[in-house]
PDB file of C-alpha atoms and ligand atoms in Angstrom:
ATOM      1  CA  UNK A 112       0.000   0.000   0.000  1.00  0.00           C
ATOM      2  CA  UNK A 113       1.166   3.366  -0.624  1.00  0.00           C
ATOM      3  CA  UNK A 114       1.318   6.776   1.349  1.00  0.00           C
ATOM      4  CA  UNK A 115      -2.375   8.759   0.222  1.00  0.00           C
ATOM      5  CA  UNK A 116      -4.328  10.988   2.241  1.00  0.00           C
ATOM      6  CA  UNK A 117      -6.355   8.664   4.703  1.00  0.00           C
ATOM      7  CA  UNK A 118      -3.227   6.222   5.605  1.00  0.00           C
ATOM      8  CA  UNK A 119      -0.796   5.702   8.614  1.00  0.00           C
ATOM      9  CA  UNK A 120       2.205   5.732   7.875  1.00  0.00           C
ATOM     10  CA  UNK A 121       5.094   4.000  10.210  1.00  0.00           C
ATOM     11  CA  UNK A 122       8.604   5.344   9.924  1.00  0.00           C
ATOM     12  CA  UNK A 123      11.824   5.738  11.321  1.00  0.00           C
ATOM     13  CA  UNK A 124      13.604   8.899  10.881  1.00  0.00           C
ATOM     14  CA  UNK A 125      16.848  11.297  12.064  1.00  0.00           C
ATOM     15  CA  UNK A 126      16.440  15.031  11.654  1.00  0.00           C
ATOM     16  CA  UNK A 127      20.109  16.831  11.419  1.00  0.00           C
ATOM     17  CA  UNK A 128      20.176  20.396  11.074  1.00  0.00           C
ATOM     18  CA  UNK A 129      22.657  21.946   8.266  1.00  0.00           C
ATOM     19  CA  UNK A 130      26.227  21.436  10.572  1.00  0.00           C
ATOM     20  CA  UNK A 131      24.721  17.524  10.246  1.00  0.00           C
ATOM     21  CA  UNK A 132      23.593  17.720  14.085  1.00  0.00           C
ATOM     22  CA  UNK A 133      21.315  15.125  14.901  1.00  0.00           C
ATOM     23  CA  UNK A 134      18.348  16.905  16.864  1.00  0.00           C
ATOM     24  CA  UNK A 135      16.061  14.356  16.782  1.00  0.00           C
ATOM     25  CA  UNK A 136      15.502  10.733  16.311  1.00  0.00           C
ATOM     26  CA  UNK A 137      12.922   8.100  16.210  1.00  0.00           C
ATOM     27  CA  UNK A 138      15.331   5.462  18.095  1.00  0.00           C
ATOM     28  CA  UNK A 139      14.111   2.421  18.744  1.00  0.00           C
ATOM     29  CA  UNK A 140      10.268   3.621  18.724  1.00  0.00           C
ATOM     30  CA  UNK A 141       8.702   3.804  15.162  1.00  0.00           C
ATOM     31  CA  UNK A 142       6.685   6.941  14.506  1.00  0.00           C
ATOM     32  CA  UNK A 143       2.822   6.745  13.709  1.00  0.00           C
ATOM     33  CA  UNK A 144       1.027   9.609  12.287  1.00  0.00           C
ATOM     34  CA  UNK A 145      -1.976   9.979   9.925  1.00  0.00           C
ATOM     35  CA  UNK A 146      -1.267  11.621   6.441  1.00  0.00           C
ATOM     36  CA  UNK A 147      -3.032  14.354   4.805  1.00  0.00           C
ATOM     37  CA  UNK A 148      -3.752  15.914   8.292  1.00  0.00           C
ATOM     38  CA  UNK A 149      -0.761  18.347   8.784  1.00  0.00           C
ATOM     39  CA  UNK A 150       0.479  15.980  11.658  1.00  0.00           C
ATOM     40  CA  UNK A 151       3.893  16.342  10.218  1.00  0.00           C
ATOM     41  CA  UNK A 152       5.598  19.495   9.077  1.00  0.00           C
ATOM     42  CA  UNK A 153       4.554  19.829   5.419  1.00  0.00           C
ATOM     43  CA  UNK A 154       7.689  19.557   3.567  1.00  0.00           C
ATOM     44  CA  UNK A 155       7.922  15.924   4.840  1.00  0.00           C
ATOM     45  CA  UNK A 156       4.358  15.250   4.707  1.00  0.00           C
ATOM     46  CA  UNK A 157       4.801  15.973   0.665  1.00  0.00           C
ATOM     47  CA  UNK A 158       7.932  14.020   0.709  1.00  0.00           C
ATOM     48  CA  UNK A 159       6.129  10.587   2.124  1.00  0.00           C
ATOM     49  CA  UNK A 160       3.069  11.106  -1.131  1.00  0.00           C
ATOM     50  CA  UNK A 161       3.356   8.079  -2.401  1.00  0.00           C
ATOM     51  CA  UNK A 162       6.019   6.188  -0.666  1.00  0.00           C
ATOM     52  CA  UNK A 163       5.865   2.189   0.352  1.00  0.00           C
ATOM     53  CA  UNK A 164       6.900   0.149   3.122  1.00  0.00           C
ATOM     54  CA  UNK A 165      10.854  -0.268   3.036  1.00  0.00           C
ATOM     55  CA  UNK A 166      11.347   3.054   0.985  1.00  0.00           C
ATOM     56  CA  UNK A 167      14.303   4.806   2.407  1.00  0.00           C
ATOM     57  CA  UNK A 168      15.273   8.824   1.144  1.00  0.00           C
ATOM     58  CA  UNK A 169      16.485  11.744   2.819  1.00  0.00           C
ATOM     59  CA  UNK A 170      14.658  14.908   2.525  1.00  0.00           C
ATOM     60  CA  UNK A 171      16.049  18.655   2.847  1.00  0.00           C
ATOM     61  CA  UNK A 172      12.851  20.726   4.535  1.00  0.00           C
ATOM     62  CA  UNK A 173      13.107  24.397   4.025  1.00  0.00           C
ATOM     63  CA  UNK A 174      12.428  26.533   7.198  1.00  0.00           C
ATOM     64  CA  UNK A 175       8.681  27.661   5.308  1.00  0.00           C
ATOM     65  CA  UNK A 176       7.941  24.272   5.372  1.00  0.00           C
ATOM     66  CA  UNK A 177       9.019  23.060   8.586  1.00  0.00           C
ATOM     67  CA  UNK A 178       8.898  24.563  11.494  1.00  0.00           C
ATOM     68  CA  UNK A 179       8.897  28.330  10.185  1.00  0.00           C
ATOM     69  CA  UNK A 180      10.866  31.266   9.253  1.00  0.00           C
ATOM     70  CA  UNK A 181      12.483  33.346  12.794  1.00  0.00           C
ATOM     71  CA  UNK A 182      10.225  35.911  13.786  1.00  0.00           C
ATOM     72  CA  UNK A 183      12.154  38.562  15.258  1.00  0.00           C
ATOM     73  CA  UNK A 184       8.950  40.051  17.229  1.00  0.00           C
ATOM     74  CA  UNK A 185       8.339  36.730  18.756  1.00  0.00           C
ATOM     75  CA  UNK A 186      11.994  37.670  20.452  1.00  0.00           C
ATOM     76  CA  UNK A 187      11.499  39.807  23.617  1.00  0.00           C
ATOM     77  CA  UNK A 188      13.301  41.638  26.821  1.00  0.00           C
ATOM     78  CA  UNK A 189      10.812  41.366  29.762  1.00  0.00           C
ATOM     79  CA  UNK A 190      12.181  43.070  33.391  1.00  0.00           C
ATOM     80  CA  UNK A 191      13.792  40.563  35.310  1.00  0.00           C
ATOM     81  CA  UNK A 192      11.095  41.943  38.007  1.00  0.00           C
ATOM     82  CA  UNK A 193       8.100  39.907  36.144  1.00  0.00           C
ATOM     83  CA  UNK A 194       9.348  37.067  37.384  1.00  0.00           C
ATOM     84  CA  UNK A 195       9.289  38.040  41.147  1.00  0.00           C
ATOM     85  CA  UNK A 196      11.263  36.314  43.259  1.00  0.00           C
ATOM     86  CA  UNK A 197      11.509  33.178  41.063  1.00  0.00           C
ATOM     87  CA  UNK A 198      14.883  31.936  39.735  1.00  0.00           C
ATOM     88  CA  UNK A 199      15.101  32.509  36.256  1.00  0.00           C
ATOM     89  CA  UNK A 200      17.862  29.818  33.713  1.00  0.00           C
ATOM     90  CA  UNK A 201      18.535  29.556  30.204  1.00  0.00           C
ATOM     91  CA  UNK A 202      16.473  27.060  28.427  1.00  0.00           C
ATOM     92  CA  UNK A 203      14.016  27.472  30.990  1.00  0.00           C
ATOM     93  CA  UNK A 204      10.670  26.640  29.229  1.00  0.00           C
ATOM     94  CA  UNK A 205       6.897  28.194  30.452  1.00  0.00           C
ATOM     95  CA  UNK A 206       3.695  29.245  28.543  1.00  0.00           C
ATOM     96  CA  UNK A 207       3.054  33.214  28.538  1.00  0.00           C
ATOM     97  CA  UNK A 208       0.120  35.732  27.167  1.00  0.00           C
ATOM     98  CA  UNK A 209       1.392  37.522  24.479  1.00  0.00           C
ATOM     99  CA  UNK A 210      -0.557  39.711  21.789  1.00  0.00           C
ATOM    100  CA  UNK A 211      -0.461  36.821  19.768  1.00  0.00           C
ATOM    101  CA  UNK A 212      -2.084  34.742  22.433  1.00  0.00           C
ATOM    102  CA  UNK A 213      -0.642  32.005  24.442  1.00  0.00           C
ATOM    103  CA  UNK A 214       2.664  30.583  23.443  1.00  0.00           C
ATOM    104  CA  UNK A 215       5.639  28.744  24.850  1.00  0.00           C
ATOM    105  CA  UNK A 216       8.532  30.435  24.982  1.00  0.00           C
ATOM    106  CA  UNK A 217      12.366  29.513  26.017  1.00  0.00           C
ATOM    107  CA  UNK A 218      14.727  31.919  27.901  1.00  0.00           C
ATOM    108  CA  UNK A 219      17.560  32.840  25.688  1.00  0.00           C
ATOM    109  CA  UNK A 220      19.296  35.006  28.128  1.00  0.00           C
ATOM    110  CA  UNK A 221      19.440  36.397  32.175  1.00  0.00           C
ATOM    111  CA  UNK A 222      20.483  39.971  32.439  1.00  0.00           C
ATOM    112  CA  UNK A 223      20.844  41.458  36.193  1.00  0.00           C
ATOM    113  CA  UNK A 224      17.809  43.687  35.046  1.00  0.00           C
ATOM    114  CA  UNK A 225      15.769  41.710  32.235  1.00  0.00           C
ATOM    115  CA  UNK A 226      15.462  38.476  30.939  1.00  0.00           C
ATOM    116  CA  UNK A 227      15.167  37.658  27.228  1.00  0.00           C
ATOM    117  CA  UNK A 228      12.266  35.349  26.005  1.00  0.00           C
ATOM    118  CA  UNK A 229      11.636  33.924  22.289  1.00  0.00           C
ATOM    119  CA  UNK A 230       8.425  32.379  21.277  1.00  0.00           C
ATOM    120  CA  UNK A 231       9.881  30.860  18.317  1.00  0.00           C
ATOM    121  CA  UNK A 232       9.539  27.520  17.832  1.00  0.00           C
ATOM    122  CA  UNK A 233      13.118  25.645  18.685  1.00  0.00           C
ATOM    123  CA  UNK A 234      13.463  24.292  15.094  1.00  0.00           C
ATOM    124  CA  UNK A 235      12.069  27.653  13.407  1.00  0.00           C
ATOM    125  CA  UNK A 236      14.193  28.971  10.520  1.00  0.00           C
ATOM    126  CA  UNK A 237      16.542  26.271  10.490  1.00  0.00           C
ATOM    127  CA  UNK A 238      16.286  23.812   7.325  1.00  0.00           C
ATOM    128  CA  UNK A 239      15.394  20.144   8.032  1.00  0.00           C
ATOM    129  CA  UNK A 240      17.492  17.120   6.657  1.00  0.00           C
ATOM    130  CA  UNK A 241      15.294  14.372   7.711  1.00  0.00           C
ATOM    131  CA  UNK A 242      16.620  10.331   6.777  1.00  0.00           C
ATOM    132  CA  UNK A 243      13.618   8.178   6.515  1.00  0.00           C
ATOM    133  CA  UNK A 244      12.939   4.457   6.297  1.00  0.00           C
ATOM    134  CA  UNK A 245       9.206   3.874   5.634  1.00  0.00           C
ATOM    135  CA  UNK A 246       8.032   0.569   8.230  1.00  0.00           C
ATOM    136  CA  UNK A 247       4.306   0.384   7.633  1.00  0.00           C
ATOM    137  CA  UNK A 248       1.467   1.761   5.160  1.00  0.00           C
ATOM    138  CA  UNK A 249      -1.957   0.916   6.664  1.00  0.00           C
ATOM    139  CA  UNK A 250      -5.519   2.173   6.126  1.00  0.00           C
ATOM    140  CA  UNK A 251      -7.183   4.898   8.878  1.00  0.00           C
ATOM    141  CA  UNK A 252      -9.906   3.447  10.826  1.00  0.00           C
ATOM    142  CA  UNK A 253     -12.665   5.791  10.533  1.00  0.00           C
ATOM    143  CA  UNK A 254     -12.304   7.367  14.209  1.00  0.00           C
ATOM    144  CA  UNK A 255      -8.475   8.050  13.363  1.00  0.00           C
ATOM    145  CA  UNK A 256     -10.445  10.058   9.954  1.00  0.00           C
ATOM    146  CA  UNK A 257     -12.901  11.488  12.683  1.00  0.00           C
ATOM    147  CA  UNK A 258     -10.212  12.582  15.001  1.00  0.00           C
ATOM    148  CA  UNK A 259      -7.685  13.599  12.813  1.00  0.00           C
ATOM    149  CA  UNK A 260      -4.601  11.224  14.353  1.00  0.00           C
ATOM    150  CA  UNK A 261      -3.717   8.017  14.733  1.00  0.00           C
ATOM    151  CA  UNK A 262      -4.651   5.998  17.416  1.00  0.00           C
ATOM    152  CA  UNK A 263      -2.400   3.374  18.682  1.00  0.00           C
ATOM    153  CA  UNK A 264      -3.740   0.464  21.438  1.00  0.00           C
ATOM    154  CA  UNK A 265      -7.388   0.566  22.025  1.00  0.00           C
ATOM    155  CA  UNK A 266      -7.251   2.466  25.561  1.00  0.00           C
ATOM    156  CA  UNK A 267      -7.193   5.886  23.413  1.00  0.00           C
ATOM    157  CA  UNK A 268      -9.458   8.351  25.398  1.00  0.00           C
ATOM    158  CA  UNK A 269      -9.771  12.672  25.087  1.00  0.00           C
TER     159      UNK A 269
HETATM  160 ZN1   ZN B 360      -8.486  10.317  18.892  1.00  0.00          ZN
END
């Protein structure tokens, strides 16, 4: 069977950034997700059209189609007195209100007097170079259509 709109696909994948970084990995787990639903980033999504079970390919994944471009005004200096008495680290992860609504961002830097957030996502503007081995093509069962994802086991509740 091959990759269509309506299908799970299995696969195994490493994602290296440009410098050939590997910054993420399926491992020993195989990775489910149901195509045609923008459960993957789209540039990948396009790249499994098609594909079978065993297919292996690498795929470069511009920044517009992964995880998107950097946007600058998602990059802010807050007082370091916003965050009270609470310590404040780099990498340090929470969700704030923004204009844009609620987003997580990551702290990118401590000053003595402010602290500098970015509600980028950690992947935006860098280009993808996924490596994929396709492990299973299967037909959706019509609640995985209804929900929009793929349900693995049978103790699957929302
Ligand atoms: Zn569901």
């Amino acid at each position: 069977m091959r990759v269509v709109d309506g299908t799970v696909v299995q696969f195994h994948y490493v994602l290296k950034n440009g410098q050939g970084d590997v910054l993420d990995e399926s491992g020993a787990q195989v990775f489910s997700y149901l195509h045609g639903h923008g459960n993957i980033v789209a540039g990948l999504e396009r790249a499994m059209e098609g594909r079978a079970a065993g297919d292996r390919f690498d795929v470069e994944v511009a920044p517009r189609d992964g995880y998107g471009e950097l946007d600058q005004g998602l990059i802010q200096r807050v007082p370091r007195t916003a965050f009270g008495g609470n310590e404040v680290d780099i990498g340090m992860r929470f969700t704030a209100e923004s204009d844009r609504g609620r987003r997580v961002v990551t702290v990118t830097a401590v000053d003595t007097d402010s602290v500098t957030v970015d509600g980028n996502h950690p992947l935006a503007g860098q280009t993808l170079h996924f490596a994929v081995e396709v492990a299973n093509v299967r037909e959706a069962t019509g609640n995985e259509l209804a929900h929009g994802h793929v349900h693995d086991g049978d103790d699957h509740h929302h």
